[in-house]
Amino acid sequence: MSGMITQVRPPQPVRIGALVPLTRPGWVEAGRHLLAGLELAVGEVNDVGGIGGRPLELMVRDTAADPRRAAAAVDELAQLGVAAMAGEYHSVVARAAAARADALELPFLCSSAVLDALTEEPTQWVARLSPPQSHGWRIYADFLLDAGHRRIAVATEPSVYWASGVRILRDHLAPRGGTVVELDARELTPAAVCDALVDHRATALLLLVGFPEPAVSLVRSVRRDQRLAETVIGAPAGQPEFAEWATSLGGDSAAIPFLRYLPGRLGPLGARVATALRERLSEAPSFVAFEGYDTITVLADVLRTHGTDRARIAASWPQVAVEGTRGQIRFSRAPGISVWQGARTPVQVVDRDPAEPSRFRIRYAG
Protein backbone atom coordinates (compact mmCIF):
# COMPACT_ATOMS: atom_id res chain seq x y z
CA MET A 1 0.00 0.00 0.00
CA SER A 2 1.19 3.45 -0.80
CA GLY A 3 1.76 5.71 2.16
CA MET A 4 -0.80 8.33 3.00
CA ILE A 5 0.45 11.94 2.78
CA THR A 6 -0.76 13.95 5.74
CA GLN A 7 -1.19 17.61 5.04
CA VAL A 8 -0.30 19.81 7.98
CA ARG A 9 -2.46 22.87 8.19
CA PRO A 10 -0.64 26.09 8.95
CA PRO A 11 -1.47 27.53 12.37
CA GLN A 12 -4.29 30.06 12.45
CA PRO A 13 -3.03 33.61 12.87
CA VAL A 14 -3.70 35.73 15.93
CA ARG A 15 -5.42 38.79 14.51
CA ILE A 16 -5.05 42.36 15.74
CA GLY A 17 -7.26 45.11 14.34
CA ALA A 18 -5.45 48.37 13.57
CA LEU A 19 -7.08 51.78 13.09
CA VAL A 20 -4.93 54.24 11.15
CA PRO A 21 -5.67 57.51 9.28
CA LEU A 22 -4.36 56.82 5.77
CA THR A 23 -6.42 59.21 3.63
CA ARG A 24 -7.59 62.82 3.88
CA PRO A 25 -8.95 64.55 5.83
CA GLY A 26 -6.94 62.40 8.24
CA TRP A 27 -3.37 63.35 9.05
CA VAL A 28 -1.94 60.93 6.48
CA GLU A 29 1.71 61.40 7.42
CA ALA A 30 0.95 60.58 11.06
CA GLY A 31 -0.96 57.52 9.91
CA ARG A 32 1.96 56.39 7.78
CA HIS A 33 4.34 56.64 10.72
CA LEU A 34 1.92 54.88 13.07
CA LEU A 35 1.44 52.04 10.59
CA ALA A 36 5.21 51.72 10.05
CA GLY A 37 5.71 51.18 13.77
CA LEU A 38 2.86 48.68 14.01
CA GLU A 39 4.08 46.68 11.01
CA LEU A 40 7.73 46.68 12.08
CA ALA A 41 6.83 45.23 15.47
CA VAL A 42 4.50 42.61 13.96
CA GLY A 43 7.31 41.48 11.66
CA GLU A 44 9.72 41.17 14.56
CA VAL A 45 7.20 39.20 16.63
CA ASN A 46 6.70 36.75 13.76
CA ASP A 47 10.45 36.45 13.18
CA VAL A 48 10.79 34.89 16.65
CA GLY A 49 7.86 32.49 16.40
CA GLY A 50 4.80 34.68 16.72
CA ILE A 51 2.38 33.99 19.55
CA GLY A 52 2.98 30.42 20.70
CA GLY A 53 3.83 29.38 17.15
CA ARG A 54 0.90 31.27 15.63
CA PRO A 55 1.70 34.24 13.37
CA LEU A 56 0.50 37.68 14.39
CA GLU A 57 -1.64 39.26 11.67
CA LEU A 58 -2.45 42.97 11.47
CA MET A 59 -5.86 43.80 9.97
CA VAL A 60 -5.59 47.48 9.01
CA ARG A 61 -8.56 49.80 8.50
CA ASP A 62 -8.29 53.40 7.30
CA THR A 63 -10.27 55.77 9.54
CA ALA A 64 -9.65 58.90 7.41
CA ALA A 65 -10.21 60.90 10.65
CA ASP A 66 -13.90 59.93 10.56
CA PRO A 67 -15.34 58.80 13.93
CA ARG A 68 -18.25 56.95 12.31
CA ARG A 69 -15.92 55.12 9.97
CA ALA A 70 -13.76 54.10 12.92
CA ALA A 71 -16.74 52.81 14.90
CA ALA A 72 -17.90 50.77 11.90
CA ALA A 73 -14.39 49.34 11.54
CA VAL A 74 -14.42 48.22 15.18
CA ASP A 75 -17.74 46.44 14.58
CA GLU A 76 -16.37 44.72 11.46
CA LEU A 77 -13.10 43.64 13.04
CA ALA A 78 -14.83 42.35 16.16
CA GLN A 79 -16.96 40.09 13.95
CA LEU A 80 -13.82 38.92 12.12
CA GLY A 81 -12.49 37.62 15.42
CA VAL A 82 -9.62 39.95 16.26
CA ALA A 83 -8.20 39.40 19.73
CA ALA A 84 -7.73 43.13 20.30
CA MET A 85 -7.73 46.54 18.64
CA ALA A 86 -4.75 48.87 18.30
CA GLY A 87 -3.80 52.24 16.89
CA GLU A 88 -5.43 55.54 15.97
CA TYR A 89 -3.92 59.01 16.04
CA HIS A 90 -6.85 61.45 16.07
CA SER A 91 -8.38 61.88 19.53
CA VAL A 92 -11.98 62.37 18.41
CA VAL A 93 -11.73 59.26 16.22
CA ALA A 94 -10.11 57.21 18.99
CA ARG A 95 -12.94 58.29 21.29
CA ALA A 96 -15.53 56.81 18.93
CA ALA A 97 -13.49 53.62 18.55
CA ALA A 98 -13.04 53.30 22.31
CA ALA A 99 -16.77 53.65 22.87
CA ARG A 100 -17.51 50.82 20.44
CA ALA A 101 -14.72 48.63 21.82
CA ASP A 102 -16.09 49.13 25.32
CA ALA A 103 -19.63 48.30 24.21
CA LEU A 104 -18.44 45.15 22.41
CA GLU A 105 -16.09 44.12 25.24
CA LEU A 106 -13.16 44.15 22.86
CA PRO A 107 -9.71 45.13 24.22
CA PHE A 108 -8.37 48.32 22.62
CA LEU A 109 -4.84 49.63 23.14
CA CYS A 110 -4.88 53.21 21.86
CA SER A 111 -1.49 54.19 20.47
CA SER A 112 -1.43 57.94 20.05
CA ALA A 113 -4.64 59.82 20.94
CA VAL A 114 -4.44 61.98 24.07
CA LEU A 115 -7.96 63.25 24.85
CA ASP A 116 -8.51 62.72 28.59
CA ALA A 117 -12.12 61.57 28.23
CA LEU A 118 -11.45 58.74 25.80
CA THR A 119 -14.61 57.08 27.11
CA GLU A 120 -17.59 58.62 28.91
CA GLU A 121 -17.40 56.18 31.81
CA PRO A 122 -14.49 54.23 33.33
CA THR A 123 -13.78 51.06 31.37
CA GLN A 124 -11.58 48.01 31.80
CA TRP A 125 -11.46 47.33 28.05
CA VAL A 126 -9.41 50.32 26.89
CA ALA A 127 -5.79 51.24 27.65
CA ARG A 128 -3.67 54.02 26.24
CA LEU A 129 0.07 54.46 25.62
CA SER A 130 0.26 58.22 24.99
CA PRO A 131 0.05 60.63 27.94
CA PRO A 132 -3.30 62.33 28.55
CA GLN A 133 -3.82 65.77 27.06
CA SER A 134 -4.07 67.37 30.50
CA HIS A 135 -0.54 66.21 31.35
CA GLY A 136 1.18 67.21 28.12
CA TRP A 137 -0.62 70.53 27.67
CA ARG A 138 0.10 71.61 31.26
CA ILE A 139 3.77 71.05 30.52
CA TYR A 140 3.34 73.17 27.41
CA ALA A 141 1.71 75.90 29.51
CA ASP A 142 4.66 75.76 31.92
CA PHE A 143 6.98 76.21 28.94
CA LEU A 144 5.08 79.35 27.92
CA LEU A 145 5.20 80.76 31.45
CA ASP A 146 8.89 79.95 31.77
CA ALA A 147 9.52 81.85 28.52
CA GLY A 148 7.71 84.89 29.93
CA HIS A 149 4.39 84.59 28.09
CA ARG A 150 1.31 85.64 30.06
CA ARG A 151 -1.04 86.86 27.34
CA ILE A 152 -1.83 83.87 25.13
CA ALA A 153 -4.11 83.81 22.08
CA VAL A 154 -5.43 80.59 20.58
CA ALA A 155 -6.77 80.27 17.03
CA THR A 156 -9.40 77.54 17.26
CA GLU A 157 -11.83 75.47 15.22
CA PRO A 158 -14.79 73.48 16.61
CA SER A 159 -13.60 70.19 18.11
CA VAL A 160 -13.88 68.37 21.40
CA TYR A 161 -10.10 68.04 21.32
CA TRP A 162 -9.39 71.74 20.73
CA ALA A 163 -11.98 72.80 23.32
CA SER A 164 -10.40 70.47 25.85
CA GLY A 165 -6.99 71.97 25.08
CA VAL A 166 -8.23 75.52 25.61
CA ARG A 167 -9.77 74.55 28.95
CA ILE A 168 -6.55 72.87 30.13
CA LEU A 169 -4.45 75.90 29.16
CA ARG A 170 -6.83 78.39 30.76
CA ASP A 171 -7.16 76.41 34.00
CA HIS A 172 -3.39 76.02 34.32
CA LEU A 173 -2.39 79.54 33.28
CA ALA A 174 -5.02 81.60 35.17
CA PRO A 175 -3.74 80.89 38.73
CA ARG A 176 -0.26 81.84 37.51
CA GLY A 177 -1.24 85.20 36.04
CA GLY A 178 -1.79 84.03 32.48
CA THR A 179 -4.76 84.79 30.25
CA VAL A 180 -6.12 82.96 27.19
CA VAL A 181 -8.19 84.64 24.48
CA GLU A 182 -9.92 82.53 21.83
CA LEU A 183 -9.95 83.59 18.18
CA ASP A 184 -12.40 81.72 15.94
CA ALA A 185 -10.41 80.65 12.87
CA ARG A 186 -13.65 80.02 10.95
CA GLU A 187 -14.91 83.58 11.41
CA LEU A 188 -11.65 85.52 11.21
CA THR A 189 -9.36 85.80 8.21
CA PRO A 190 -5.61 85.38 8.89
CA ALA A 191 -5.26 89.17 8.61
CA ALA A 192 -8.04 89.66 11.16
CA VAL A 193 -6.30 87.22 13.50
CA CYS A 194 -3.16 89.36 13.25
CA ASP A 195 -5.19 92.47 14.12
CA ALA A 196 -6.69 90.68 17.11
CA LEU A 197 -3.24 89.67 18.35
CA VAL A 198 -2.21 93.32 18.31
CA ASP A 199 -5.44 94.45 20.01
CA HIS A 200 -5.08 91.89 22.81
CA ARG A 201 -1.31 92.49 23.14
CA ALA A 202 -0.81 88.72 22.95
CA THR A 203 2.80 87.55 22.91
CA ALA A 204 2.01 84.00 21.76
CA LEU A 205 -0.45 82.50 19.27
CA LEU A 206 -1.25 78.80 19.56
CA LEU A 207 -2.60 77.01 16.48
CA LEU A 208 -5.49 74.80 17.55
CA VAL A 209 -6.59 74.30 13.96
CA GLY A 210 -6.36 71.88 11.08
CA PHE A 211 -3.43 71.37 8.73
CA PRO A 212 -2.67 72.38 6.05
CA GLU A 213 -5.41 74.98 6.29
CA PRO A 214 -5.92 77.24 8.08
CA ALA A 215 -2.62 76.55 9.89
CA VAL A 216 -0.35 77.37 6.93
CA SER A 217 -2.11 80.66 6.13
CA LEU A 218 -2.06 81.73 9.78
CA VAL A 219 1.67 81.08 10.11
CA ARG A 220 2.48 82.98 6.93
CA SER A 221 0.32 85.95 7.91
CA VAL A 222 1.84 86.29 11.38
CA ARG A 223 5.39 85.87 10.06
CA ARG A 224 4.86 88.68 7.52
CA ASP A 225 3.20 91.13 9.91
CA GLN A 226 5.88 93.51 11.20
CA ARG A 227 3.74 94.34 14.24
CA LEU A 228 4.09 90.70 15.34
CA ALA A 229 7.83 90.26 14.84
CA GLU A 230 8.25 89.19 18.49
CA THR A 231 5.12 87.01 18.65
CA VAL A 232 5.76 83.32 19.26
CA ILE A 233 3.68 80.83 17.27
CA GLY A 234 3.03 77.46 18.93
CA ALA A 235 1.38 74.21 17.90
CA PRO A 236 1.02 72.00 20.99
CA ALA A 237 -0.81 69.25 19.07
CA GLY A 238 2.41 68.44 17.19
CA GLN A 239 1.79 69.39 13.56
CA PRO A 240 5.42 70.57 13.03
CA GLU A 241 6.70 67.07 13.89
CA PHE A 242 6.11 65.86 10.34
CA ALA A 243 8.06 66.66 7.17
CA GLU A 244 4.93 67.89 5.39
CA TRP A 245 4.91 70.89 7.75
CA ALA A 246 8.40 71.93 6.67
CA THR A 247 7.59 71.24 3.02
CA SER A 248 4.49 73.44 3.16
CA LEU A 249 6.03 76.33 5.07
CA GLY A 250 9.73 76.31 4.19
CA GLY A 251 11.64 78.71 6.41
CA ASP A 252 8.42 79.72 8.17
CA SER A 253 8.16 76.19 9.61
CA ALA A 254 10.92 76.75 12.17
CA ALA A 255 10.76 78.03 15.77
CA ILE A 256 7.17 76.81 16.32
CA PRO A 257 7.24 74.80 19.57
CA PHE A 258 5.17 71.63 19.82
CA LEU A 259 4.73 68.62 22.09
CA ARG A 260 6.67 65.44 21.39
CA TYR A 261 6.69 62.22 23.42
CA LEU A 262 10.32 61.12 23.28
CA PRO A 263 13.13 60.97 25.86
CA GLY A 264 16.22 63.11 25.59
CA ARG A 265 18.18 60.03 24.55
CA LEU A 266 16.93 56.68 23.29
CA GLY A 267 18.15 53.49 24.94
CA PRO A 268 19.50 50.48 23.00
CA LEU A 269 16.04 49.20 21.99
CA GLY A 270 14.84 52.65 20.95
CA ALA A 271 17.99 53.30 18.95
CA ARG A 272 17.70 49.97 17.12
CA VAL A 273 14.04 50.56 16.34
CA ALA A 274 14.78 54.12 15.22
CA THR A 275 17.23 52.79 12.64
CA ALA A 276 14.74 50.21 11.36
CA LEU A 277 11.94 52.78 11.19
CA ARG A 278 14.14 55.25 9.32
CA GLU A 279 14.85 52.57 6.70
CA ARG A 280 11.15 51.73 6.42
CA LEU A 281 9.99 55.36 6.21
CA SER A 282 12.96 56.83 4.29
CA GLU A 283 12.95 59.66 6.82
CA ALA A 284 13.44 60.22 10.54
CA PRO A 285 10.69 58.47 12.54
CA SER A 286 8.32 60.61 14.58
CA PHE A 287 7.25 59.76 18.12
CA VAL A 288 4.06 58.38 16.55
CA ALA A 289 6.06 55.61 14.85
CA PHE A 290 7.54 54.61 18.22
CA GLU A 291 4.03 54.58 19.69
CA GLY A 292 2.96 52.14 16.98
CA TYR A 293 5.90 49.84 17.68
CA ASP A 294 5.32 49.93 21.43
CA THR A 295 1.63 49.12 20.96
CA ILE A 296 2.42 45.78 19.33
CA THR A 297 5.20 45.12 21.85
CA VAL A 298 2.67 45.37 24.67
CA LEU A 299 -0.02 43.33 22.93
CA ALA A 300 2.41 40.57 21.96
CA ASP A 301 3.58 40.27 25.56
CA VAL A 302 0.00 40.14 26.81
CA LEU A 303 -1.01 37.54 24.21
CA ARG A 304 1.96 35.30 25.01
CA THR A 305 1.28 35.50 28.74
CA HIS A 306 -2.52 35.51 28.92
CA GLY A 307 -3.70 34.02 25.62
CA THR A 308 -6.20 35.37 23.12
CA ASP A 309 -9.32 35.44 25.27
CA ARG A 310 -10.59 39.03 25.16
CA ALA A 311 -11.62 39.20 28.81
CA ARG A 312 -8.23 37.90 29.95
CA ILE A 313 -6.45 40.46 27.75
CA ALA A 314 -8.46 43.32 29.25
CA ALA A 315 -7.86 42.01 32.78
CA SER A 316 -4.11 42.04 32.16
CA TRP A 317 -3.61 45.80 31.68
CA PRO A 318 -2.55 46.44 35.30
CA GLN A 319 -0.06 43.54 35.13
CA VAL A 320 1.83 44.83 32.07
CA ALA A 321 5.54 45.57 32.64
CA VAL A 322 7.19 45.73 29.21
CA GLU A 323 10.35 47.43 27.98
CA GLY A 324 9.35 49.82 25.21
CA THR A 325 11.34 52.03 22.89
CA ARG A 326 11.08 55.00 25.27
CA GLY A 327 11.30 53.23 28.62
CA GLN A 328 9.31 50.72 30.62
CA ILE A 329 5.58 50.56 29.89
CA ARG A 330 3.09 50.10 32.72
CA PHE A 331 -0.59 50.98 33.06
CA SER A 332 -2.43 52.42 36.03
CA ARG A 333 -5.59 54.27 36.92
CA ALA A 334 -5.11 58.05 36.93
CA PRO A 335 -7.52 60.58 38.46
CA GLY A 336 -9.96 61.90 35.89
CA ILE A 337 -8.86 59.40 33.22
CA SER A 338 -11.43 56.76 32.25
CA VAL A 339 -9.04 54.21 30.69
CA TRP A 340 -5.93 52.34 31.78
CA GLN A 341 -3.24 54.96 31.36
CA GLY A 342 0.38 54.39 30.36
CA ALA A 343 2.68 55.87 32.99
CA ARG A 344 5.92 57.85 32.82
CA THR A 345 5.78 58.67 29.10
CA PRO A 346 8.44 61.33 28.45
CA VAL A 347 7.19 64.73 27.31
CA GLN A 348 9.21 67.39 25.49
CA VAL A 349 8.51 70.78 23.97
CA VAL A 350 10.59 70.99 20.81
CA ASP A 351 10.80 73.09 17.65
CA ARG A 352 12.59 73.07 14.32
CA ASP A 353 15.95 74.85 14.32
CA PRO A 354 15.78 78.01 12.13
CA ALA A 355 19.35 77.35 11.02
CA GLU A 356 18.49 73.80 9.98
CA PRO A 357 14.72 73.07 9.88
CA SER A 358 15.29 69.32 9.59
CA ARG A 359 16.84 69.35 13.08
CA PHE A 360 14.76 69.57 16.27
CA ARG A 361 15.69 71.57 19.35
CA ILE A 362 14.48 70.54 22.80
CA ARG A 363 13.10 73.70 24.41
CA TYR A 364 11.57 72.23 27.58
CA ALA A 365 11.12 68.81 29.18
CA GLY A 366 8.48 67.65 31.64
Coordinates of C-alpha atoms in Angstrom, one line a residue:
M1 CA 0.0 0.0 0.0
S2 CA 1.2 3.4 -0.8
G3 CA 1.8 5.7 2.2
M4 CA -0.8 8.3 3.0
I5 CA 0.4 11.9 2.8
T6 CA -0.8 14.0 5.7
Q7 CA -1.2 17.6 5.0
V8 CA -0.3 19.8 8.0
R9 CA -2.5 22.9 8.2
P10 CA -0.6 26.1 9.0
P11 CA -1.5 27.5 12.4
Q12 CA -4.3 30.1 12.4
P13 CA -3.0 33.6 12.9
V14 CA -3.7 35.7 15.9
R15 CA -5.4 38.8 14.5
I16 CA -5.0 42.4 15.7
G17 CA -7.3 45.1 14.3
A18 CA -5.5 48.4 13.6
L19 CA -7.1 51.8 13.1
V20 CA -4.9 54.2 11.1
P21 CA -5.7 57.5 9.3
L22 CA -4.4 56.8 5.8
T23 CA -6.4 59.2 3.6
R24 CA -7.6 62.8 3.9
P25 CA -8.9 64.6 5.8
G26 CA -6.9 62.4 8.2
W27 CA -3.4 63.3 9.1
V28 CA -1.9 60.9 6.5
E29 CA 1.7 61.4 7.4
A30 CA 0.9 60.6 11.1
G31 CA -1.0 57.5 9.9
R32 CA 2.0 56.4 7.8
H33 CA 4.3 56.6 10.7
L34 CA 1.9 54.9 13.1
L35 CA 1.4 52.0 10.6
A36 CA 5.2 51.7 10.0
G37 CA 5.7 51.2 13.8
L38 CA 2.9 48.7 14.0
E39 CA 4.1 46.7 11.0
L40 CA 7.7 46.7 12.1
A41 CA 6.8 45.2 15.5
V42 CA 4.5 42.6 14.0
G43 CA 7.3 41.5 11.7
E44 CA 9.7 41.2 14.6
V45 CA 7.2 39.2 16.6
N46 CA 6.7 36.8 13.8
D47 CA 10.4 36.4 13.2
V48 CA 10.8 34.9 16.7
G49 CA 7.9 32.5 16.4
G50 CA 4.8 34.7 16.7
I51 CA 2.4 34.0 19.6
G52 CA 3.0 30.4 20.7
G53 CA 3.8 29.4 17.2
R54 CA 0.9 31.3 15.6
P55 CA 1.7 34.2 13.4
L56 CA 0.5 37.7 14.4
E57 CA -1.6 39.3 11.7
L58 CA -2.5 43.0 11.5
M59 CA -5.9 43.8 10.0
V60 CA -5.6 47.5 9.0
R61 CA -8.6 49.8 8.5
D62 CA -8.3 53.4 7.3
T63 CA -10.3 55.8 9.5
A64 CA -9.7 58.9 7.4
A65 CA -10.2 60.9 10.6
D66 CA -13.9 59.9 10.6
P67 CA -15.3 58.8 13.9
R68 CA -18.2 56.9 12.3
R69 CA -15.9 55.1 10.0
A70 CA -13.8 54.1 12.9
A71 CA -16.7 52.8 14.9
A72 CA -17.9 50.8 11.9
A73 CA -14.4 49.3 11.5
V74 CA -14.4 48.2 15.2
D75 CA -17.7 46.4 14.6
E76 CA -16.4 44.7 11.5
L77 CA -13.1 43.6 13.0
A78 CA -14.8 42.4 16.2
Q79 CA -17.0 40.1 13.9
L80 CA -13.8 38.9 12.1
G81 CA -12.5 37.6 15.4
V82 CA -9.6 40.0 16.3
A83 CA -8.2 39.4 19.7
A84 CA -7.7 43.1 20.3
M85 CA -7.7 46.5 18.6
A86 CA -4.7 48.9 18.3
G87 CA -3.8 52.2 16.9
E88 CA -5.4 55.5 16.0
Y89 CA -3.9 59.0 16.0
H90 CA -6.9 61.5 16.1
S91 CA -8.4 61.9 19.5
V92 CA -12.0 62.4 18.4
V93 CA -11.7 59.3 16.2
A94 CA -10.1 57.2 19.0
R95 CA -12.9 58.3 21.3
A96 CA -15.5 56.8 18.9
A97 CA -13.5 53.6 18.6
A98 CA -13.0 53.3 22.3
A99 CA -16.8 53.7 22.9
R100 CA -17.5 50.8 20.4
A101 CA -14.7 48.6 21.8
D102 CA -16.1 49.1 25.3
A103 CA -19.6 48.3 24.2
L104 CA -18.4 45.1 22.4
E105 CA -16.1 44.1 25.2
L106 CA -13.2 44.2 22.9
P107 CA -9.7 45.1 24.2
F108 CA -8.4 48.3 22.6
L109 CA -4.8 49.6 23.1
C110 CA -4.9 53.2 21.9
S111 CA -1.5 54.2 20.5
S112 CA -1.4 57.9 20.0
A113 CA -4.6 59.8 20.9
V114 CA -4.4 62.0 24.1
L115 CA -8.0 63.3 24.9
D116 CA -8.5 62.7 28.6
A117 CA -12.1 61.6 28.2
L118 CA -11.4 58.7 25.8
T119 CA -14.6 57.1 27.1
E120 CA -17.6 58.6 28.9
E121 CA -17.4 56.2 31.8
P122 CA -14.5 54.2 33.3
T123 CA -13.8 51.1 31.4
Q124 CA -11.6 48.0 31.8
W125 CA -11.5 47.3 28.1
V126 CA -9.4 50.3 26.9
A127 CA -5.8 51.2 27.6
R128 CA -3.7 54.0 26.2
L129 CA 0.1 54.5 25.6
S130 CA 0.3 58.2 25.0
P131 CA 0.1 60.6 27.9
P132 CA -3.3 62.3 28.5
Q133 CA -3.8 65.8 27.1
S134 CA -4.1 67.4 30.5
H135 CA -0.5 66.2 31.4
G136 CA 1.2 67.2 28.1
W137 CA -0.6 70.5 27.7
R138 CA 0.1 71.6 31.3
I139 CA 3.8 71.1 30.5
Y140 CA 3.3 73.2 27.4
A141 CA 1.7 75.9 29.5
D142 CA 4.7 75.8 31.9
F143 CA 7.0 76.2 28.9
L144 CA 5.1 79.4 27.9
L145 CA 5.2 80.8 31.5
D146 CA 8.9 80.0 31.8
A147 CA 9.5 81.9 28.5
G148 CA 7.7 84.9 29.9
H149 CA 4.4 84.6 28.1
R150 CA 1.3 85.6 30.1
R151 CA -1.0 86.9 27.3
I152 CA -1.8 83.9 25.1
A153 CA -4.1 83.8 22.1
V154 CA -5.4 80.6 20.6
A155 CA -6.8 80.3 17.0
T156 CA -9.4 77.5 17.3
E157 CA -11.8 75.5 15.2
P158 CA -14.8 73.5 16.6
S159 CA -13.6 70.2 18.1
V160 CA -13.9 68.4 21.4
Y161 CA -10.1 68.0 21.3
W162 CA -9.4 71.7 20.7
A163 CA -12.0 72.8 23.3
S164 CA -10.4 70.5 25.9
G165 CA -7.0 72.0 25.1
V166 CA -8.2 75.5 25.6
R167 CA -9.8 74.6 28.9
I168 CA -6.5 72.9 30.1
L169 CA -4.5 75.9 29.2
R170 CA -6.8 78.4 30.8
D171 CA -7.2 76.4 34.0
H172 CA -3.4 76.0 34.3
L173 CA -2.4 79.5 33.3
A174 CA -5.0 81.6 35.2
P175 CA -3.7 80.9 38.7
R176 CA -0.3 81.8 37.5
G177 CA -1.2 85.2 36.0
G178 CA -1.8 84.0 32.5
T179 CA -4.8 84.8 30.2
V180 CA -6.1 83.0 27.2
V181 CA -8.2 84.6 24.5
E182 CA -9.9 82.5 21.8
L183 CA -9.9 83.6 18.2
D184 CA -12.4 81.7 15.9
A185 CA -10.4 80.7 12.9
R186 CA -13.7 80.0 10.9
E187 CA -14.9 83.6 11.4
L188 CA -11.6 85.5 11.2
T189 CA -9.4 85.8 8.2
P190 CA -5.6 85.4 8.9
A191 CA -5.3 89.2 8.6
A192 CA -8.0 89.7 11.2
V193 CA -6.3 87.2 13.5
C194 CA -3.2 89.4 13.3
D195 CA -5.2 92.5 14.1
A196 CA -6.7 90.7 17.1
L197 CA -3.2 89.7 18.4
V198 CA -2.2 93.3 18.3
D199 CA -5.4 94.5 20.0
H200 CA -5.1 91.9 22.8
R201 CA -1.3 92.5 23.1
A202 CA -0.8 88.7 23.0
T203 CA 2.8 87.6 22.9
A204 CA 2.0 84.0 21.8
L205 CA -0.4 82.5 19.3
L206 CA -1.3 78.8 19.6
L207 CA -2.6 77.0 16.5
L208 CA -5.5 74.8 17.6
V209 CA -6.6 74.3 14.0
G210 CA -6.4 71.9 11.1
F211 CA -3.4 71.4 8.7
P212 CA -2.7 72.4 6.0
E213 CA -5.4 75.0 6.3
P214 CA -5.9 77.2 8.1
A215 CA -2.6 76.6 9.9
V216 CA -0.3 77.4 6.9
S217 CA -2.1 80.7 6.1
L218 CA -2.1 81.7 9.8
V219 CA 1.7 81.1 10.1
R220 CA 2.5 83.0 6.9
S221 CA 0.3 86.0 7.9
V222 CA 1.8 86.3 11.4
R223 CA 5.4 85.9 10.1
R224 CA 4.9 88.7 7.5
D225 CA 3.2 91.1 9.9
Q226 CA 5.9 93.5 11.2
R227 CA 3.7 94.3 14.2
L228 CA 4.1 90.7 15.3
A229 CA 7.8 90.3 14.8
E230 CA 8.3 89.2 18.5
T231 CA 5.1 87.0 18.6
V232 CA 5.8 83.3 19.3
I233 CA 3.7 80.8 17.3
G234 CA 3.0 77.5 18.9
A235 CA 1.4 74.2 17.9
P236 CA 1.0 72.0 21.0
A237 CA -0.8 69.3 19.1
G238 CA 2.4 68.4 17.2
Q239 CA 1.8 69.4 13.6
P240 CA 5.4 70.6 13.0
E241 CA 6.7 67.1 13.9
F242 CA 6.1 65.9 10.3
A243 CA 8.1 66.7 7.2
E244 CA 4.9 67.9 5.4
W245 CA 4.9 70.9 7.7
A246 CA 8.4 71.9 6.7
T247 CA 7.6 71.2 3.0
S248 CA 4.5 73.4 3.2
L249 CA 6.0 76.3 5.1
G250 CA 9.7 76.3 4.2
G251 CA 11.6 78.7 6.4
D252 CA 8.4 79.7 8.2
S253 CA 8.2 76.2 9.6
A254 CA 10.9 76.7 12.2
A255 CA 10.8 78.0 15.8
I256 CA 7.2 76.8 16.3
P257 CA 7.2 74.8 19.6
F258 CA 5.2 71.6 19.8
L259 CA 4.7 68.6 22.1
R260 CA 6.7 65.4 21.4
Y261 CA 6.7 62.2 23.4
L262 CA 10.3 61.1 23.3
P263 CA 13.1 61.0 25.9
G264 CA 16.2 63.1 25.6
R265 CA 18.2 60.0 24.6
L266 CA 16.9 56.7 23.3
G267 CA 18.2 53.5 24.9
P268 CA 19.5 50.5 23.0
L269 CA 16.0 49.2 22.0
G270 CA 14.8 52.7 21.0
A271 CA 18.0 53.3 19.0
R272 CA 17.7 50.0 17.1
V273 CA 14.0 50.6 16.3
A274 CA 14.8 54.1 15.2
T275 CA 17.2 52.8 12.6
A276 CA 14.7 50.2 11.4
L277 CA 11.9 52.8 11.2
R278 CA 14.1 55.2 9.3
E279 CA 14.9 52.6 6.7
R280 CA 11.2 51.7 6.4
L281 CA 10.0 55.4 6.2
S282 CA 13.0 56.8 4.3
E283 CA 13.0 59.7 6.8
A284 CA 13.4 60.2 10.5
P285 CA 10.7 58.5 12.5
S286 CA 8.3 60.6 14.6
F287 CA 7.2 59.8 18.1
V288 CA 4.1 58.4 16.5
A289 CA 6.1 55.6 14.9
F290 CA 7.5 54.6 18.2
E291 CA 4.0 54.6 19.7
G292 CA 3.0 52.1 17.0
Y293 CA 5.9 49.8 17.7
D294 CA 5.3 49.9 21.4
T295 CA 1.6 49.1 21.0
I296 CA 2.4 45.8 19.3
T297 CA 5.2 45.1 21.9
V298 CA 2.7 45.4 24.7
L299 CA 0.0 43.3 22.9
A300 CA 2.4 40.6 22.0
D301 CA 3.6 40.3 25.6
V302 CA 0.0 40.1 26.8
L303 CA -1.0 37.5 24.2
R304 CA 2.0 35.3 25.0
T305 CA 1.3 35.5 28.7
H306 CA -2.5 35.5 28.9
G307 CA -3.7 34.0 25.6
T308 CA -6.2 35.4 23.1
D309 CA -9.3 35.4 25.3
R310 CA -10.6 39.0 25.2
A311 CA -11.6 39.2 28.8
R312 CA -8.2 37.9 29.9
I313 CA -6.5 40.5 27.8
A314 CA -8.5 43.3 29.3
A315 CA -7.9 42.0 32.8
S316 CA -4.1 42.0 32.2
W317 CA -3.6 45.8 31.7
P318 CA -2.5 46.4 35.3
Q319 CA -0.1 43.5 35.1
V320 CA 1.8 44.8 32.1
A321 CA 5.5 45.6 32.6
V322 CA 7.2 45.7 29.2
E323 CA 10.3 47.4 28.0
G324 CA 9.3 49.8 25.2
T325 CA 11.3 52.0 22.9
R326 CA 11.1 55.0 25.3
G327 CA 11.3 53.2 28.6
Q328 CA 9.3 50.7 30.6
I329 CA 5.6 50.6 29.9
R330 CA 3.1 50.1 32.7
F331 CA -0.6 51.0 33.1
S332 CA -2.4 52.4 36.0
R333 CA -5.6 54.3 36.9
A334 CA -5.1 58.0 36.9
P335 CA -7.5 60.6 38.5
G336 CA -10.0 61.9 35.9
I337 CA -8.9 59.4 33.2
S338 CA -11.4 56.8 32.3
V339 CA -9.0 54.2 30.7
W340 CA -5.9 52.3 31.8
Q341 CA -3.2 55.0 31.4
G342 CA 0.4 54.4 30.4
A343 CA 2.7 55.9 33.0
R344 CA 5.9 57.9 32.8
T345 CA 5.8 58.7 29.1
P346 CA 8.4 61.3 28.5
V347 CA 7.2 64.7 27.3
Q348 CA 9.2 67.4 25.5
V349 CA 8.5 70.8 24.0
V350 CA 10.6 71.0 20.8
D351 CA 10.8 73.1 17.7
R352 CA 12.6 73.1 14.3
D353 CA 16.0 74.9 14.3
P354 CA 15.8 78.0 12.1
A355 CA 19.4 77.4 11.0
E356 CA 18.5 73.8 10.0
P357 CA 14.7 73.1 9.9
S358 CA 15.3 69.3 9.6
R359 CA 16.8 69.3 13.1
F360 CA 14.8 69.6 16.3
R361 CA 15.7 71.6 19.4
I362 CA 14.5 70.5 22.8
R363 CA 13.1 73.7 24.4
Y364 CA 11.6 72.2 27.6
A365 CA 11.1 68.8 29.2
G366 CA 8.5 67.6 31.6

